[in-house]
mmCIF file of C-alpha atoms in Angstrom:
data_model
loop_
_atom_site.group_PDB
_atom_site.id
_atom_site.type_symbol
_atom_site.label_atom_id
_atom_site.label_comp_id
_atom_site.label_asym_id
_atom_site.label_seq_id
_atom_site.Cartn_x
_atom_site.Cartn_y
_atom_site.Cartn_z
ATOM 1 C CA UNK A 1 -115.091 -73.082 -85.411
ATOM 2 C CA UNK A 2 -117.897 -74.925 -86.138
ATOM 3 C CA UNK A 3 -121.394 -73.662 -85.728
ATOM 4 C CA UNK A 4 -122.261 -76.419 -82.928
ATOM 5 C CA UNK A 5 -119.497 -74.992 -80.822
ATOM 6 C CA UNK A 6 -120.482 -71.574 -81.858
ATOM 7 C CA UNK A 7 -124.593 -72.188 -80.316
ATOM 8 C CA UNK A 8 -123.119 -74.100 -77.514
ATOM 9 C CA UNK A 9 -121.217 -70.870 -76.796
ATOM 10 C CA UNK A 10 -124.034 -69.252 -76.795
ATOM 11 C CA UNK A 11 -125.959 -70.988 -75.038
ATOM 12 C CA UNK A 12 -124.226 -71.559 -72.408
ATOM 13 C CA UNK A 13 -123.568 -67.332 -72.185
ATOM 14 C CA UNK A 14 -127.180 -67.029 -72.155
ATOM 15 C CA UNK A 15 -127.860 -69.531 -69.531
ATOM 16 C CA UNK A 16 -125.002 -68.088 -67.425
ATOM 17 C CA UNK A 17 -126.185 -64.365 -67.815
ATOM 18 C CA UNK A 18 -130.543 -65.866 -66.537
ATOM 19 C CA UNK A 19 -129.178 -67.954 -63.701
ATOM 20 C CA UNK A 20 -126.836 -64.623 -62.809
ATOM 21 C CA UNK A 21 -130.556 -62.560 -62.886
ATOM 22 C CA UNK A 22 -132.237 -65.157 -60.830
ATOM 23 C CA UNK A 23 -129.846 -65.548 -58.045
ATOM 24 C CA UNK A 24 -129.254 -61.477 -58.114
ATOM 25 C CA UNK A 25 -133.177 -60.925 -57.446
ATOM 26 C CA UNK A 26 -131.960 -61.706 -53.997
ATOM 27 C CA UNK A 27 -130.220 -58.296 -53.205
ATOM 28 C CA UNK A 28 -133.662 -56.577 -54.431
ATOM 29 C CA UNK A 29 -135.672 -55.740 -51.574
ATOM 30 C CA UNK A 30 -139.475 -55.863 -52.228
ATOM 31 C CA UNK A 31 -141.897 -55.066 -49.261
ATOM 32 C CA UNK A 32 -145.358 -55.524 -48.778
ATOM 33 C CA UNK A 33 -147.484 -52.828 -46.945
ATOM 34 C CA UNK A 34 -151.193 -53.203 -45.274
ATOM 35 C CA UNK A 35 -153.183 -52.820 -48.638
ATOM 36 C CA UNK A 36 -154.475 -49.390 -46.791
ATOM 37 C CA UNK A 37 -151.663 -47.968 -45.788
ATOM 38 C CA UNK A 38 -152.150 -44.686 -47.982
ATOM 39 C CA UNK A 39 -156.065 -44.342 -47.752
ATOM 40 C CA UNK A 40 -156.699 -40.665 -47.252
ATOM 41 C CA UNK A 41 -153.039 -39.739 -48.391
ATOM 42 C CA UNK A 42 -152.317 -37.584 -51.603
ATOM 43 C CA UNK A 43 -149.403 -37.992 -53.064
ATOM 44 C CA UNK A 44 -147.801 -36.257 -56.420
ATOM 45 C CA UNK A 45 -144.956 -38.051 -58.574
ATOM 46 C CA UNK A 46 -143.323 -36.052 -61.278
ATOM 47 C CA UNK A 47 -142.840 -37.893 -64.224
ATOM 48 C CA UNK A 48 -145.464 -40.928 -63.640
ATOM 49 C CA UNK A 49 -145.959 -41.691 -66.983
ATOM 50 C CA UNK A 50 -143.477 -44.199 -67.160
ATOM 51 C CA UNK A 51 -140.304 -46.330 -65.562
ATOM 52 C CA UNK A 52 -139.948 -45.754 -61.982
ATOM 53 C CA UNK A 53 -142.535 -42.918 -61.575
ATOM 54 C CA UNK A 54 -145.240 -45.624 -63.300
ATOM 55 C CA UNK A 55 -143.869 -48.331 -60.963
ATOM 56 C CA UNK A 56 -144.154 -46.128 -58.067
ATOM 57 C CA UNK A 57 -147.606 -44.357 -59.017
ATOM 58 C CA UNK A 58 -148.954 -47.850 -59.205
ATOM 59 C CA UNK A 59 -148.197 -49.212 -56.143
ATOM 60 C CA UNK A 60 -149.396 -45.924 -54.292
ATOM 61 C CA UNK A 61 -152.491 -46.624 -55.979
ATOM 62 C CA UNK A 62 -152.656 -49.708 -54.762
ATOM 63 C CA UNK A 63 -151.813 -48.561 -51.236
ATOM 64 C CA UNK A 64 -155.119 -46.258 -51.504
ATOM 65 C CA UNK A 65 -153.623 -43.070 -52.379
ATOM 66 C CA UNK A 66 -154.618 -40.267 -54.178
ATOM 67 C CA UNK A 67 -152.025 -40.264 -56.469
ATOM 68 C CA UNK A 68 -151.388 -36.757 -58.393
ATOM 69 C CA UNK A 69 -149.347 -37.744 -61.794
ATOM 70 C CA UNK A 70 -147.492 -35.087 -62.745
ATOM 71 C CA UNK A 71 -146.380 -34.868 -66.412
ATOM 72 C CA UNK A 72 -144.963 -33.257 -69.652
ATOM 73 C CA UNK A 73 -147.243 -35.863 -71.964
ATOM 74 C CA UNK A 74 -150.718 -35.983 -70.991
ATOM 75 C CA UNK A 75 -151.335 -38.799 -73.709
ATOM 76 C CA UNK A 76 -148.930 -40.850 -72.456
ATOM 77 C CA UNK A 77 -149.946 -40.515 -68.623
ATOM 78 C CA UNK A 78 -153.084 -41.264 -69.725
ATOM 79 C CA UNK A 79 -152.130 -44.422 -71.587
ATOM 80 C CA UNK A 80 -150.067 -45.554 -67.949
ATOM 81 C CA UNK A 81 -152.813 -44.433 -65.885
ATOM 82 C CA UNK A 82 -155.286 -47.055 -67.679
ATOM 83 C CA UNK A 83 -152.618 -49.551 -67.119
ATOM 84 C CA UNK A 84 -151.808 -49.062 -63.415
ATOM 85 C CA UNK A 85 -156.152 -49.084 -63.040
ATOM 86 C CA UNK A 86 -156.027 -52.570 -64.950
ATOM 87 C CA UNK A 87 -153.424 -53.800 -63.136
ATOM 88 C CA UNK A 88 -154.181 -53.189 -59.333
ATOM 89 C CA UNK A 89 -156.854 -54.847 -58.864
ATOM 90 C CA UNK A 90 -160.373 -53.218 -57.751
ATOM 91 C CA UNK A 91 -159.606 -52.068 -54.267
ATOM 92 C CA UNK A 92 -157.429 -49.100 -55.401
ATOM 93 C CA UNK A 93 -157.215 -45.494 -54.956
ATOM 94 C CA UNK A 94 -157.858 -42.776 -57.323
ATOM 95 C CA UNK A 95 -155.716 -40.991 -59.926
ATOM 96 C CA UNK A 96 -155.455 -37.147 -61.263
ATOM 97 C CA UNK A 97 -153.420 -35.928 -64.296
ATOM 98 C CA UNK A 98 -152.163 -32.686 -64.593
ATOM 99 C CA UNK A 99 -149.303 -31.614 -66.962
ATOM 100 C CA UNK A 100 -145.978 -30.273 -65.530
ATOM 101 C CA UNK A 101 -143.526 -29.662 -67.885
ATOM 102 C CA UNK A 102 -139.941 -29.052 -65.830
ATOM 103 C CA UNK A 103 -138.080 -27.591 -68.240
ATOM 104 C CA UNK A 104 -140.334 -24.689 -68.199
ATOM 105 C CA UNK A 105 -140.389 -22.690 -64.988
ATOM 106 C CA UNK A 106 -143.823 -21.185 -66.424
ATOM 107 C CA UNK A 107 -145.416 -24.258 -65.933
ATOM 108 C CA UNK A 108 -144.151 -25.709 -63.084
ATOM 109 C CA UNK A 109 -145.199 -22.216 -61.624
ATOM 110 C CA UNK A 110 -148.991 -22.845 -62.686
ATOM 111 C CA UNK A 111 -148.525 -26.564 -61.901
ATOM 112 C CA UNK A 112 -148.307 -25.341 -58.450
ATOM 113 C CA UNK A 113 -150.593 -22.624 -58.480
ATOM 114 C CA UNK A 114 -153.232 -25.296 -59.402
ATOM 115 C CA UNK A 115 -152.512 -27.585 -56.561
ATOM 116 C CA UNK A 116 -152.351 -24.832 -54.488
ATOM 117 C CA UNK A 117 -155.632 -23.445 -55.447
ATOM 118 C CA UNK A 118 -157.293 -27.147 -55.637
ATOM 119 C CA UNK A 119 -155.777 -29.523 -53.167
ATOM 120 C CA UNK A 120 -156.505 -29.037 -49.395
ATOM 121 C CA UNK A 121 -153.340 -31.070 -48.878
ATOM 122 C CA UNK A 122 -150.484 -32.831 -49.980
ATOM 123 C CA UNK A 123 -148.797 -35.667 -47.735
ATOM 124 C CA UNK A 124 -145.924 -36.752 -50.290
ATOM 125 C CA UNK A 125 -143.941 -34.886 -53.256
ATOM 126 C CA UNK A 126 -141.756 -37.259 -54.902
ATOM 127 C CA UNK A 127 -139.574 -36.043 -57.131
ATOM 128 C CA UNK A 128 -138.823 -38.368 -60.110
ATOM 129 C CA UNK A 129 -139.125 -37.116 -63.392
ATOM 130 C CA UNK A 130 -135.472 -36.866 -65.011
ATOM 131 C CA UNK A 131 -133.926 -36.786 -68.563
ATOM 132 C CA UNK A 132 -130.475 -38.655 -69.025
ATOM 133 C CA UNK A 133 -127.298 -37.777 -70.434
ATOM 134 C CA UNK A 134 -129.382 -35.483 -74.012
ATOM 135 C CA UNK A 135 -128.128 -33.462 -76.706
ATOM 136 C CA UNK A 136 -127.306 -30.042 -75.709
ATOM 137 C CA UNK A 137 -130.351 -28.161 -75.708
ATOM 138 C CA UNK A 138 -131.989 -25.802 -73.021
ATOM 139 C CA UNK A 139 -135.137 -25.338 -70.968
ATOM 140 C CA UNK A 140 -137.357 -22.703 -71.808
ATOM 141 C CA UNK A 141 -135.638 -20.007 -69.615
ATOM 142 C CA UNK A 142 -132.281 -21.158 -71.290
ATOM 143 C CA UNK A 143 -130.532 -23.495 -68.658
ATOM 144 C CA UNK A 144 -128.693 -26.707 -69.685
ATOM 145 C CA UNK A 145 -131.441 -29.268 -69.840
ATOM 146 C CA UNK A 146 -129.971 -31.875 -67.649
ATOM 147 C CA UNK A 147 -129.195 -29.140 -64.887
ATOM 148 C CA UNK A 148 -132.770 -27.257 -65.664
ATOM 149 C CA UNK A 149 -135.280 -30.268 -65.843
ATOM 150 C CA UNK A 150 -133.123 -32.390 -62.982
ATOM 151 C CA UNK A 151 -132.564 -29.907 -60.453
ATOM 152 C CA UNK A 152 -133.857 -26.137 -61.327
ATOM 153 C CA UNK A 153 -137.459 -27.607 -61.667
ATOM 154 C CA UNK A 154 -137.389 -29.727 -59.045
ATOM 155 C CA UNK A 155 -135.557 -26.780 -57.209
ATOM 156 C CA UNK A 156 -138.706 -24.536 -57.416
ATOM 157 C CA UNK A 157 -141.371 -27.070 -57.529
ATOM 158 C CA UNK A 158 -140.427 -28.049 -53.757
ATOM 159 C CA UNK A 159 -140.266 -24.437 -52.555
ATOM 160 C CA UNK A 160 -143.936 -22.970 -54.372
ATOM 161 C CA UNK A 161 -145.603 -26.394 -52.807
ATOM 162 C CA UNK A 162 -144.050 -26.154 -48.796
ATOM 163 C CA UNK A 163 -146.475 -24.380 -47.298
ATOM 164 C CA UNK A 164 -149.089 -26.486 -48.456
ATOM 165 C CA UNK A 165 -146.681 -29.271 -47.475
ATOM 166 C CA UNK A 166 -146.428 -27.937 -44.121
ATOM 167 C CA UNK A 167 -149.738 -27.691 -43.362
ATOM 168 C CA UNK A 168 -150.364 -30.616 -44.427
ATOM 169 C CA UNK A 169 -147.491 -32.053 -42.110
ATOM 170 C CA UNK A 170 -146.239 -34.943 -41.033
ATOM 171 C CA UNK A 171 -145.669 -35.047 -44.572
ATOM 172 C CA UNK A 172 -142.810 -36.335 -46.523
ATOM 173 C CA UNK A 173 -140.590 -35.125 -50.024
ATOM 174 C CA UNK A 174 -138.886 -37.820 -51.723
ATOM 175 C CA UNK A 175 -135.883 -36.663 -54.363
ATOM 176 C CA UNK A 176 -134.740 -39.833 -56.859
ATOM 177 C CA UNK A 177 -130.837 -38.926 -57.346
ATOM 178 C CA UNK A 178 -128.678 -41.789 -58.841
ATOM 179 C CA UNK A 179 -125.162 -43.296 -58.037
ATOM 180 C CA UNK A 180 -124.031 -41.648 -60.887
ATOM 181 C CA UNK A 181 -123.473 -38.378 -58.446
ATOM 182 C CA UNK A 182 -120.060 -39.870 -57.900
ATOM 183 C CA UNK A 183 -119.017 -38.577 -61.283
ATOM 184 C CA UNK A 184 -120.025 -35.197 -60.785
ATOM 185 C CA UNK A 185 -119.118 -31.630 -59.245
ATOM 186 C CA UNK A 186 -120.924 -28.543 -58.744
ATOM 187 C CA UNK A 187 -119.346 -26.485 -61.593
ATOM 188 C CA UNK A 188 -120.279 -22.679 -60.463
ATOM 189 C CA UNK A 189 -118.557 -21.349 -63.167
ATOM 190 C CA UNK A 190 -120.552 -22.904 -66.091
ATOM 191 C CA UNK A 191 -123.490 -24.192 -64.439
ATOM 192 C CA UNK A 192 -124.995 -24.241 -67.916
ATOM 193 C CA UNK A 193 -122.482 -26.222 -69.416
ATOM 194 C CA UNK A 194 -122.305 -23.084 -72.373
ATOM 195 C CA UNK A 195 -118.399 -22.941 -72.666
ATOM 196 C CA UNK A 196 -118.012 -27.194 -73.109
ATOM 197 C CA UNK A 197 -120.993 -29.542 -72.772
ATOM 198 C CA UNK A 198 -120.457 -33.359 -71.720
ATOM 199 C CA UNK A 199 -123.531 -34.670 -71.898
ATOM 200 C CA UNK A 200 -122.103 -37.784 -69.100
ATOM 201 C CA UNK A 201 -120.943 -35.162 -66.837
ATOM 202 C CA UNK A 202 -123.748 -32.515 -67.162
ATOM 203 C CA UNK A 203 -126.300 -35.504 -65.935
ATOM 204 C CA UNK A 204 -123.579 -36.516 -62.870
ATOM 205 C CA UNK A 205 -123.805 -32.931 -61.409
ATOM 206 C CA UNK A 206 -127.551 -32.658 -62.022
ATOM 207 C CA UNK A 207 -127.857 -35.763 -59.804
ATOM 208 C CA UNK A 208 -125.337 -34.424 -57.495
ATOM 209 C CA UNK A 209 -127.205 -31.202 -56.962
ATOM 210 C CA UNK A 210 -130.304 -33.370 -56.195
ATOM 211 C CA UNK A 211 -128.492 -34.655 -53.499
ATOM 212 C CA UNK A 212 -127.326 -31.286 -52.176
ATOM 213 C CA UNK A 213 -130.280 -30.017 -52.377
ATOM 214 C CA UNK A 214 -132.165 -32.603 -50.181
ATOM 215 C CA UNK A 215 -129.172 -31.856 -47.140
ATOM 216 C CA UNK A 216 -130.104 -27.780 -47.271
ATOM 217 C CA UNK A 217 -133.737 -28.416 -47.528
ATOM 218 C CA UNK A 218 -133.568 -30.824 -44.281
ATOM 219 C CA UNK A 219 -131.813 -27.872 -42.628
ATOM 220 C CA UNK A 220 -134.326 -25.282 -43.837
ATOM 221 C CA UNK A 221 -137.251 -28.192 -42.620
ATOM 222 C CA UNK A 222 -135.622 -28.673 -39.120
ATOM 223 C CA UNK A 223 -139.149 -28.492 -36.948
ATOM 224 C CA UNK A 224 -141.580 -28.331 -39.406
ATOM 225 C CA UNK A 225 -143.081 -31.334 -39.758
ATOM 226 C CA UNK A 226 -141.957 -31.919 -43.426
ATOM 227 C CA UNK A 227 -139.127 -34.667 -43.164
ATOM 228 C CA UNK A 228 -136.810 -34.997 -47.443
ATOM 229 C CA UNK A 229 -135.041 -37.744 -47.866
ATOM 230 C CA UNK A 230 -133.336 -38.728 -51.274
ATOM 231 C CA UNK A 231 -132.413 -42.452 -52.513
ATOM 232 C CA UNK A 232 -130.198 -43.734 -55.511
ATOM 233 C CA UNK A 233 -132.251 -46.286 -57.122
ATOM 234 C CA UNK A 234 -129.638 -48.267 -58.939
ATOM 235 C CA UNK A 235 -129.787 -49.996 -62.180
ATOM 236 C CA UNK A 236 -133.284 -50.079 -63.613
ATOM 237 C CA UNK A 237 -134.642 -51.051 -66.854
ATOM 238 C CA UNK A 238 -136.551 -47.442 -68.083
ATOM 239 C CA UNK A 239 -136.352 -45.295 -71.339
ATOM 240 C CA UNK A 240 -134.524 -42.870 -69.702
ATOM 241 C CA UNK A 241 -131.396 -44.081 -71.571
ATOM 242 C CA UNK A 242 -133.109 -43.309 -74.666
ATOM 243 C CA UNK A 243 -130.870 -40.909 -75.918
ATOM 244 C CA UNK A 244 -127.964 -43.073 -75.761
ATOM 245 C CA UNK A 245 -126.618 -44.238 -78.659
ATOM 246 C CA UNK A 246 -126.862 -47.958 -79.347
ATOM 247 C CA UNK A 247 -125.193 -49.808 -82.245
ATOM 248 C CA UNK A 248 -127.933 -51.557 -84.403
ATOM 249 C CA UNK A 249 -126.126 -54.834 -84.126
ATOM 250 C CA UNK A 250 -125.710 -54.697 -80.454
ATOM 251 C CA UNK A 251 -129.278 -54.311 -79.329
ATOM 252 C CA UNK A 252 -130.073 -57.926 -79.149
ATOM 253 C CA UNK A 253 -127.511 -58.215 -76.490
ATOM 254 C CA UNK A 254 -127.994 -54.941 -75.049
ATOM 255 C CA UNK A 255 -131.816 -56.263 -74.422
ATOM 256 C CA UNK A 256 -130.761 -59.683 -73.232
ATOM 257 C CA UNK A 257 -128.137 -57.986 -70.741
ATOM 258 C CA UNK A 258 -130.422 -55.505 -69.484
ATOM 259 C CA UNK A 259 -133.050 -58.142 -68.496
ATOM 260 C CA UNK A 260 -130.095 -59.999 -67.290
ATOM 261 C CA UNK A 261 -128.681 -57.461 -64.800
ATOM 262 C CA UNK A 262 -131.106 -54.656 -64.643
ATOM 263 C CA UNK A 263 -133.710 -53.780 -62.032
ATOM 264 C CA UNK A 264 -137.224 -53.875 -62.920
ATOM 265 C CA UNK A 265 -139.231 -50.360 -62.455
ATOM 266 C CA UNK A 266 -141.155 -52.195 -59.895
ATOM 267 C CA UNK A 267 -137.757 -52.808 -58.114
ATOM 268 C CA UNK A 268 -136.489 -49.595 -58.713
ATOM 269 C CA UNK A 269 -139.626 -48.353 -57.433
ATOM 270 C CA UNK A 270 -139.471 -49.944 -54.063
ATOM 271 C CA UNK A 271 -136.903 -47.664 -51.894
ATOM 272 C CA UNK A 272 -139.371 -44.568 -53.522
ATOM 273 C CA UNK A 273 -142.391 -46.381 -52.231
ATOM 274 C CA UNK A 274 -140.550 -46.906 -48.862
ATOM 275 C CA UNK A 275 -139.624 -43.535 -48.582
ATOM 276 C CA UNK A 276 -143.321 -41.755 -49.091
ATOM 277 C CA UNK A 277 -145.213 -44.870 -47.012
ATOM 278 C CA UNK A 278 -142.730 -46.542 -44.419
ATOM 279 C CA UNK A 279 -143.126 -45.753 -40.660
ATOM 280 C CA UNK A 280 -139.565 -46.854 -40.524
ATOM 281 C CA UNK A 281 -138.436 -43.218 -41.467
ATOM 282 C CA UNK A 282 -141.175 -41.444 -40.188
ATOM 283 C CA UNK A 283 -139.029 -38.253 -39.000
ATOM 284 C CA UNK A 284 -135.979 -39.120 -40.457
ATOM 285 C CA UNK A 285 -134.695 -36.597 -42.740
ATOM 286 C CA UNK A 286 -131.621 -35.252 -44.467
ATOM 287 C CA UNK A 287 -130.993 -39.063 -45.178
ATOM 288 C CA UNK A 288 -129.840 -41.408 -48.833
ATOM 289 C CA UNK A 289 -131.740 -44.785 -49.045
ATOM 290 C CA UNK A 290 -130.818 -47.364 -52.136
ATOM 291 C CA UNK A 291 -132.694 -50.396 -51.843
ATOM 292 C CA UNK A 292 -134.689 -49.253 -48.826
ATOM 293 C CA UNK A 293 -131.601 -48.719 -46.510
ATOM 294 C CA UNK A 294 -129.067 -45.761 -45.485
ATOM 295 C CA UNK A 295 -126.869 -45.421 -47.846
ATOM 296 C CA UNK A 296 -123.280 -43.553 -46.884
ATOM 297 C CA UNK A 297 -122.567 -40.552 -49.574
ATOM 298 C CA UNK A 298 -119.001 -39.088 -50.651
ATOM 299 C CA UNK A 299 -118.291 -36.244 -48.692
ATOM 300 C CA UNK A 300 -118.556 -33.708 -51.778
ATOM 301 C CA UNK A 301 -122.648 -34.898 -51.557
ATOM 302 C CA UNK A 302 -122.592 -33.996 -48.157
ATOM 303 C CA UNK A 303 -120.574 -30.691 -48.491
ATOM 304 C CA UNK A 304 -122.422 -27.819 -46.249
ATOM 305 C CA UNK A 305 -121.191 -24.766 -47.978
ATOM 306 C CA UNK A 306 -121.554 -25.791 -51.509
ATOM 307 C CA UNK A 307 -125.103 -26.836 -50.836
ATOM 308 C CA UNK A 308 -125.884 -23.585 -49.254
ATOM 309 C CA UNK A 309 -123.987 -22.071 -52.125
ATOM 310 C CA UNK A 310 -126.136 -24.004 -54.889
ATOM 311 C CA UNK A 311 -129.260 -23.319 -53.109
ATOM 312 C CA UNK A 312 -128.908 -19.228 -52.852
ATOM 313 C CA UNK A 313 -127.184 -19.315 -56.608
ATOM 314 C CA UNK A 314 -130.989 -21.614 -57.713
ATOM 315 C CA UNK A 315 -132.850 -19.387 -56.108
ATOM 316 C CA UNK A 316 -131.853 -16.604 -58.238
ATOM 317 C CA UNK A 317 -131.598 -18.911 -61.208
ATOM 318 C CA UNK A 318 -135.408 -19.886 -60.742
ATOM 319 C CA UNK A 319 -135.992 -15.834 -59.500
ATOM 320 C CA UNK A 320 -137.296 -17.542 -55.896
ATOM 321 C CA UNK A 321 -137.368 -14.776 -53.691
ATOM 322 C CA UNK A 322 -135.832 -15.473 -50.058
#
């Protein structure tokens, strides 16, 4: 073959994949708020410090808000937290740091105590931070890391912050799952993966028990002025794939695809950002958004007793009392 037919082949593959991202963009839903909206609202995101979380911080900021960044790295928050200030412009809000490390229940525990002891209110929690498909290798208490960082922190993080959240009421918790639930089951019997570990199915029930977990805490939120709602956010171009393995060879392409057919964390960001500002679901609760509308879950993400089941079995996990 000769090499004119070779870079017409490839050409013509890399034209095909652009025009397939430009004519995609249209599924992406991207709305625009009063550049107020979120004046006088505080609002914490767990893991800020980059991909959706940055995306989502920055836009909050722009909105007005208070935003709380919440994260393992303070270097690194502080590195995104100079670039969402350069990049919004001069009518912004105002952003904190403060580190929150999830796969430590010790410091999610002070985490809270801080807010607790500091903040008069909080009107949104989202939940975002997350760590994809890793090694084996545990928290600091000795849970999978997937199922500790993903849900168990999360898990008690919500719970030490709802009173505040209720008096602070109407106020909203947002919990970033993924689609990937689909692939997942609650496995009661080796919750921390310690007889067999598969790294693709330990993430899938993490993401699954996210889910769960929103449905209970609606239930235990009926009346109280605190509304959760969860959202899958697709396909997004983040490093939270970093610990996937990549051939050297195939990264050009990888890069190439991923721009092609990949969200970007500002598009990933937008269902979050509907979720914590829209008056479309002010009230609504219980409830899974991808790309800012309902979306209809498998029944096993929707299954009563096992989410009461995982929710009593986390609270002993996370020694919650009742």
């Amino acid at each position: 073959m000769s090499a004119a037919v070779i870079l017409a082949a490839v050409l013509g593959d890399g034209v095909l994949l652009i025009a397939r991202r430009i004519f995609s963009r249209r599924s992406v839903v991207t709305l625009r708020y009063p550049p107020t909206m979120m004046r006088g609202k505080t609002v914490i995101v767990t893991g800020a410090n980059s991909g959706i979380g940055k995306a989502t911080a920055a836009g909050l900021v722009q909105l007005q808000a208070r935003v709380i960044m919440a994260c393992r790295d303070r270097q690194r928050a502080e590195e995104a937290a100079r670039d969402i200030r350069q990049g919004v412009g001069p009518s912004q809000g105002e952003i904190a740091i403060k580190h929150l490390d999830l796969a430590s229940l010790k410091s999610v525990r002070s985490f809270c105590e801080d807010i607790i002891q500091k903040e008069p209110k909080i009107d949104v929690l989202i939940n975002n931070a997350g760590i994809f498909q890793c090694p084996y290798t545990k928290t600091d208490e000795g849970f999978e890391m997937q199922f500790g960082v993903n849900h168990l922190g999360h898990f008690l993080l919500t719970n030490l912050l709802l009173d505040l959240l209720k008096k602070s009421a109407p106020s909203r918790i947002v919990v970033v799952s993924s689609k990937l639930y689909k692939y997942g089951q609650i496995n009661f019997d080796d919750l921390n993966s310690e007889r067999s570990y598969n790294k693709a199915f330990a993430y899938s029930q993490s993401k699954l028990a996210n889910l769960l977990f929103t449905m209970e805490l609606s239930q235990h939120l009926q009346d109280s002025g605190v509304t959760v709602n969860a959202l899958t956010p697709g396909m997004v171009r983040t490093n939270l794939g970093r610990h996937v393995h990549i051939p050297h060879l195939a990264k050009p392409l990888f890069h190439l695809a991923s721009w092609a057919f990949l969200k970007s964390p500002l598009e990933g960001a937008q269902t979050p950002l509907y979720l914590a500002c829209s008056p479309d679901v002010e009230g609504v609760g219980g409830r899974c958004f991808a790309n800012c509308k309902e979306e209809e879950l498998l029944p096993k993400a929707r299954d009563e007793q096992v989410a009461r089941k995982l929710w009593d079995v986390s609270q002993v996990m996370v020694a919650l009392s009742s």
